[in-house]
Amino acid sequence: MKQPTLKTLAAALVLSAASVGAFAQNVAIVNGKAVPKARMEVLAQQLAAAGRPVTPEMEPQLREEVIAREVFMQEAQKQSLDASDDYKSQLELARQAILIRALFDNYRKTHPVTDADVQAEYDKFVAANGGKEYKARHILVETEDEAKKIIADLKKGAKFEDIAKKQSKDPGSGANGGDLDWANPASFVPEFSEAMIKLGKGETTPAPIKSQFGYHIIRVDDIRQAELPKIDEVKPQITQQLQQQRLQKYQEELRAKAKIE
């Protein structure tokens, strides 16, 4: 038997190295077609974005998934399904969605929300919601006469909570005895808040307060300094809100600049 020459062995080693390199780049070869490893990486990124981070133990499952997709895709192409109008229409919509998402992702990267931006927004929040908070109750009725009668009944000893449950037209607080819980005055309509902040703890409005909703009788149960979250506690929410606001403005600007006929 002929012994392999050095030249033959060298050629075999080269072919072997090339084969190993190909498999390192690919997940598998399906019906002679390479399935690139990059597909697994993209699928892993999609799962992570959907809240399912991929662990090393899941790699065999990812490999099987991309192989199965290649098998099914090849069969669909054999049946010429990729030539149908429906496929082409859906492919175009998918292309648009991917490209638009890339546009918006790029905008976020190039227009990041800075710590200074977050601080400025937080300062606005503190200015609008700082100061005092009031734990108040109210009874809402349709007419001034009804409100005056209730005030008279309260002066005679009637219980505020009982009247609120029976007569208040506010579906949110009426069932709870008129309880509005702790709130900043800015949470209410101006007429209501202006009357409320004039009251001391335990005091009730001496006359009905008219607003767009009807007539209110207000009682303040307690007053305290506003308890606001620290900036670190709300930083993620503020960042997301600013990102959304900027992205919406960007979209509106693009729409406004577009020439539409």
Short mmCIF file of C-alpha atoms in Angstrom, two decimals:
data_model
loop_
_atom_site.label_atom_id
_atom_site.label_comp_id
_atom_site.label_asym_id
_atom_site.label_seq_id
_atom_site.Cartn_x
_atom_site.Cartn_y
_atom_site.Cartn_z
CA MET A 1 0.00 0.00 0.00
CA LYS A 2 1.21 3.45 -0.90
CA GLN A 3 2.28 5.63 2.03
CA PRO A 4 0.71 9.14 2.05
CA THR A 5 3.13 11.80 0.99
CA LEU A 6 3.82 14.92 3.00
CA LYS A 7 1.97 16.90 0.34
CA THR A 8 -1.16 14.70 0.71
CA LEU A 9 -1.10 15.00 4.50
CA ALA A 10 -0.74 18.78 4.31
CA ALA A 11 -3.71 19.03 1.96
CA ALA A 12 -5.81 16.87 4.28
CA LEU A 13 -4.93 19.04 7.26
CA VAL A 14 -5.92 22.18 5.36
CA LEU A 15 -9.27 20.68 4.39
CA SER A 16 -9.83 19.53 7.97
CA ALA A 17 -9.06 22.99 9.34
CA ALA A 18 -11.40 24.58 6.82
CA SER A 19 -14.16 22.18 7.83
CA VAL A 20 -13.71 22.96 11.53
CA GLY A 21 -13.75 26.68 10.78
CA ALA A 22 -17.00 26.34 8.85
CA PHE A 23 -18.70 24.50 11.70
CA ALA A 24 -17.43 27.12 14.16
CA GLN A 25 -19.25 29.77 12.14
CA ASN A 26 -22.37 27.71 11.53
CA VAL A 27 -24.88 25.93 13.75
CA ALA A 28 -25.41 23.14 11.24
CA ILE A 29 -25.59 22.26 7.57
CA VAL A 30 -29.19 21.52 6.51
CA ASN A 31 -29.61 19.84 3.12
CA GLY A 32 -26.27 21.27 2.08
CA LYS A 33 -27.11 24.81 3.23
CA ALA A 34 -25.24 26.42 6.13
CA VAL A 35 -27.23 27.74 9.08
CA PRO A 36 -25.11 30.61 10.49
CA LYS A 37 -24.50 30.79 14.23
CA ALA A 38 -25.54 34.45 14.08
CA ARG A 39 -29.18 33.30 13.88
CA MET A 40 -28.90 31.82 17.37
CA GLU A 41 -27.46 35.07 18.64
CA VAL A 42 -30.27 37.12 17.12
CA LEU A 43 -32.90 34.75 18.54
CA ALA A 44 -31.26 34.99 21.97
CA GLN A 45 -31.36 38.79 21.75
CA GLN A 46 -35.06 38.71 20.86
CA LEU A 47 -35.84 36.47 23.84
CA ALA A 48 -33.83 38.71 26.16
CA ALA A 49 -35.67 41.80 24.87
CA ALA A 50 -38.96 40.02 25.64
CA GLY A 51 -37.85 39.44 29.23
CA ARG A 52 -36.47 35.88 28.87
CA PRO A 53 -32.67 36.05 29.22
CA VAL A 54 -30.92 33.08 27.62
CA THR A 55 -28.73 30.91 29.83
CA PRO A 56 -25.99 28.55 28.57
CA GLU A 57 -28.31 25.61 29.32
CA MET A 58 -30.77 26.94 26.72
CA GLU A 59 -28.28 26.91 23.84
CA PRO A 60 -29.23 23.38 22.65
CA GLN A 61 -32.88 24.51 22.48
CA LEU A 62 -31.90 27.59 20.48
CA ARG A 63 -29.86 25.42 18.12
CA GLU A 64 -32.80 23.08 17.55
CA GLU A 65 -35.09 26.06 16.97
CA VAL A 66 -32.94 27.68 14.27
CA ILE A 67 -32.40 24.29 12.58
CA ALA A 68 -36.16 23.62 12.58
CA ARG A 69 -36.79 27.03 11.09
CA GLU A 70 -34.28 26.36 8.31
CA VAL A 71 -35.94 23.00 7.53
CA PHE A 72 -39.39 24.58 7.37
CA MET A 73 -38.15 27.56 5.36
CA GLN A 74 -36.52 25.32 2.79
CA GLU A 75 -39.75 23.36 2.38
CA ALA A 76 -41.76 26.58 1.99
CA GLN A 77 -39.34 27.72 -0.71
CA LYS A 78 -39.68 24.35 -2.48
CA GLN A 79 -43.41 24.98 -2.64
CA SER A 80 -42.71 28.50 -4.01
CA LEU A 81 -44.60 30.11 -1.13
CA ASP A 82 -42.02 32.91 -1.10
CA ALA A 83 -43.33 33.96 -4.52
CA SER A 84 -46.89 34.61 -3.30
CA ASP A 85 -48.28 38.14 -3.06
CA ASP A 86 -49.27 37.55 0.57
CA TYR A 87 -45.71 36.62 1.50
CA LYS A 88 -44.28 39.63 -0.29
CA SER A 89 -46.76 41.98 1.41
CA GLN A 90 -45.98 40.60 4.87
CA LEU A 91 -42.26 40.69 4.17
CA GLU A 92 -42.50 44.37 3.25
CA LEU A 93 -44.41 45.17 6.45
CA ALA A 94 -41.82 43.28 8.50
CA ARG A 95 -39.00 45.14 6.72
CA GLN A 96 -40.64 48.46 7.52
CA ALA A 97 -41.15 47.54 11.18
CA ILE A 98 -37.52 46.47 11.61
CA LEU A 99 -36.17 49.57 9.89
CA ILE A 100 -38.41 51.94 11.86
CA ARG A 101 -37.42 50.25 15.12
CA ALA A 102 -33.77 50.69 14.15
CA LEU A 103 -34.43 54.39 13.45
CA PHE A 104 -35.99 54.94 16.87
CA ASP A 105 -33.29 52.91 18.66
CA ASN A 106 -30.64 55.00 16.94
CA TYR A 107 -32.41 58.21 17.97
CA ARG A 108 -32.41 57.10 21.62
CA LYS A 109 -28.71 56.28 21.45
CA THR A 110 -27.80 59.61 19.88
CA HIS A 111 -30.12 61.64 22.12
CA PRO A 112 -29.64 60.10 25.57
CA VAL A 113 -31.40 61.39 28.68
CA THR A 114 -28.69 62.74 30.98
CA ASP A 115 -28.59 62.92 34.77
CA ALA A 116 -29.03 66.70 34.45
CA ASP A 117 -32.22 66.15 32.44
CA VAL A 118 -33.58 63.81 35.11
CA GLN A 119 -32.68 66.24 37.88
CA ALA A 120 -34.44 69.12 36.12
CA GLU A 121 -37.60 67.04 35.65
CA TYR A 122 -37.47 65.88 39.27
CA ASP A 123 -37.17 69.50 40.45
CA LYS A 124 -40.33 70.35 38.49
CA PHE A 125 -42.10 67.41 40.12
CA VAL A 126 -41.04 68.55 43.60
CA ALA A 127 -42.14 72.12 42.89
CA ALA A 128 -45.57 70.94 41.74
CA ASN A 129 -46.12 68.34 44.45
CA GLY A 130 -44.14 69.61 47.42
CA GLY A 131 -45.51 71.51 50.39
CA LYS A 132 -48.48 70.20 52.31
CA GLU A 133 -50.70 67.20 51.69
CA TYR A 134 -54.28 66.99 52.91
CA LYS A 135 -56.30 63.99 54.00
CA ALA A 136 -59.78 65.19 53.18
CA ARG A 137 -63.34 63.97 52.75
CA HIS A 138 -66.13 65.48 50.72
CA ILE A 139 -69.78 65.08 49.96
CA LEU A 140 -70.85 65.95 46.43
CA VAL A 141 -74.45 66.87 45.60
CA GLU A 142 -76.18 68.44 42.60
CA THR A 143 -77.82 71.52 44.14
CA GLU A 144 -76.80 74.25 46.56
CA ASP A 145 -79.93 73.67 48.64
CA GLU A 146 -78.99 70.01 49.17
CA ALA A 147 -75.51 71.06 50.25
CA LYS A 148 -76.82 73.68 52.68
CA LYS A 149 -79.18 71.15 54.28
CA ILE A 150 -76.29 68.69 54.74
CA ILE A 151 -74.18 71.38 56.40
CA ALA A 152 -77.08 72.13 58.75
CA ASP A 153 -77.44 68.42 59.56
CA LEU A 154 -73.71 68.18 60.29
CA LYS A 155 -73.97 71.07 62.71
CA LYS A 156 -76.77 69.20 64.49
CA GLY A 157 -74.49 66.19 64.99
CA ALA A 158 -75.05 64.06 61.88
CA LYS A 159 -72.05 61.91 60.93
CA PHE A 160 -70.16 63.10 57.85
CA GLU A 161 -69.23 59.57 56.72
CA ASP A 162 -72.82 58.31 56.91
CA ILE A 163 -74.19 61.18 54.84
CA ALA A 164 -71.42 60.73 52.26
CA LYS A 165 -72.30 57.05 51.82
CA LYS A 166 -76.00 57.80 51.37
CA GLN A 167 -76.03 61.07 49.44
CA SER A 168 -72.68 61.78 47.77
CA LYS A 169 -72.76 61.65 43.97
CA ASP A 170 -69.03 60.92 43.79
CA PRO A 171 -68.82 57.20 42.94
CA GLY A 172 -65.16 57.01 43.86
CA SER A 173 -65.27 58.34 47.40
CA GLY A 174 -68.92 58.15 48.38
CA ALA A 175 -68.84 54.46 49.28
CA ASN A 176 -65.83 55.15 51.51
CA GLY A 177 -67.52 57.87 53.51
CA GLY A 178 -66.20 60.61 51.23
CA ASP A 179 -62.55 59.67 51.86
CA LEU A 180 -60.16 61.19 49.29
CA ASP A 181 -57.02 59.87 50.99
CA TRP A 182 -53.81 61.91 51.12
CA ALA A 183 -53.43 64.27 48.18
CA ASN A 184 -51.70 67.44 47.08
CA PRO A 185 -54.02 70.44 46.54
CA ALA A 186 -52.98 70.46 42.88
CA SER A 187 -54.79 67.14 42.48
CA PHE A 188 -58.17 68.86 42.75
CA VAL A 189 -60.01 71.47 40.70
CA PRO A 190 -59.08 75.05 41.75
CA GLU A 191 -62.35 75.83 43.57
CA PHE A 192 -62.03 72.69 45.66
CA SER A 193 -58.34 73.10 46.53
CA GLU A 194 -58.69 76.81 47.35
CA ALA A 195 -61.43 76.04 49.87
CA MET A 196 -59.62 73.01 51.29
CA ILE A 197 -56.33 74.76 52.08
CA LYS A 198 -58.18 77.37 54.15
CA LEU A 199 -59.36 74.68 56.54
CA GLY A 200 -57.54 73.49 59.63
CA LYS A 201 -57.40 69.92 60.84
CA GLY A 202 -60.92 68.68 61.66
CA GLU A 203 -62.67 71.67 60.06
CA THR A 204 -65.52 71.57 57.53
CA THR A 205 -66.39 74.18 54.91
CA PRO A 206 -69.08 76.49 56.42
CA ALA A 207 -70.75 76.95 53.01
CA PRO A 208 -71.13 74.82 49.85
CA ILE A 209 -68.25 74.95 47.36
CA LYS A 210 -69.35 75.04 43.72
CA SER A 211 -67.31 73.36 40.99
CA GLN A 212 -67.96 71.92 37.54
CA PHE A 213 -69.06 68.69 39.24
CA GLY A 214 -71.68 70.18 41.56
CA TYR A 215 -71.60 71.37 45.17
CA HIS A 216 -69.09 70.09 47.72
CA ILE A 217 -68.97 69.93 51.47
CA ILE A 218 -65.32 69.42 52.43
CA ARG A 219 -63.77 68.25 55.69
CA VAL A 220 -60.03 68.11 56.37
CA ASP A 221 -59.08 65.19 58.61
CA ASP A 222 -55.32 65.75 58.69
CA ILE A 223 -52.46 67.80 57.22
CA ARG A 224 -48.81 66.86 56.74
CA GLN A 225 -45.73 67.79 54.76
CA ALA A 226 -45.66 66.03 51.43
CA GLU A 227 -43.70 62.78 51.42
CA LEU A 228 -42.01 62.67 48.04
CA PRO A 229 -39.85 59.82 46.72
CA LYS A 230 -36.10 60.36 46.44
CA ILE A 231 -34.74 61.01 42.96
CA ASP A 232 -33.00 57.61 42.82
CA GLU A 233 -36.35 55.89 43.44
CA VAL A 234 -38.04 57.53 40.46
CA LYS A 235 -35.07 57.97 38.12
CA PRO A 236 -36.00 54.99 35.87
CA GLN A 237 -39.59 56.25 35.46
CA ILE A 238 -38.46 59.82 34.76
CA THR A 239 -35.86 58.60 32.23
CA GLN A 240 -38.43 56.50 30.40
CA GLN A 241 -40.95 59.35 30.39
CA LEU A 242 -38.42 61.81 28.95
CA GLN A 243 -37.34 59.28 26.32
CA GLN A 244 -40.94 58.77 25.24
CA GLN A 245 -41.60 62.51 25.13
CA ARG A 246 -38.52 63.15 23.00
CA LEU A 247 -39.26 60.26 20.66
CA GLN A 248 -42.83 61.48 20.18
CA LYS A 249 -41.56 64.99 19.40
CA TYR A 250 -39.06 63.52 16.92
CA GLN A 251 -41.83 61.59 15.18
CA GLU A 252 -44.00 64.69 15.00
CA GLU A 253 -41.10 66.72 13.54
CA LEU A 254 -40.44 64.11 10.85
CA ARG A 255 -44.14 64.03 9.97
CA ALA A 256 -44.32 67.81 9.80
CA LYS A 257 -41.26 68.07 7.51
CA ALA A 258 -42.44 65.35 5.14
CA LYS A 259 -43.85 66.47 1.80
CA ILE A 260 -47.15 64.63 1.48
CA GLU A 261 -49.23 65.00 -1.66
#
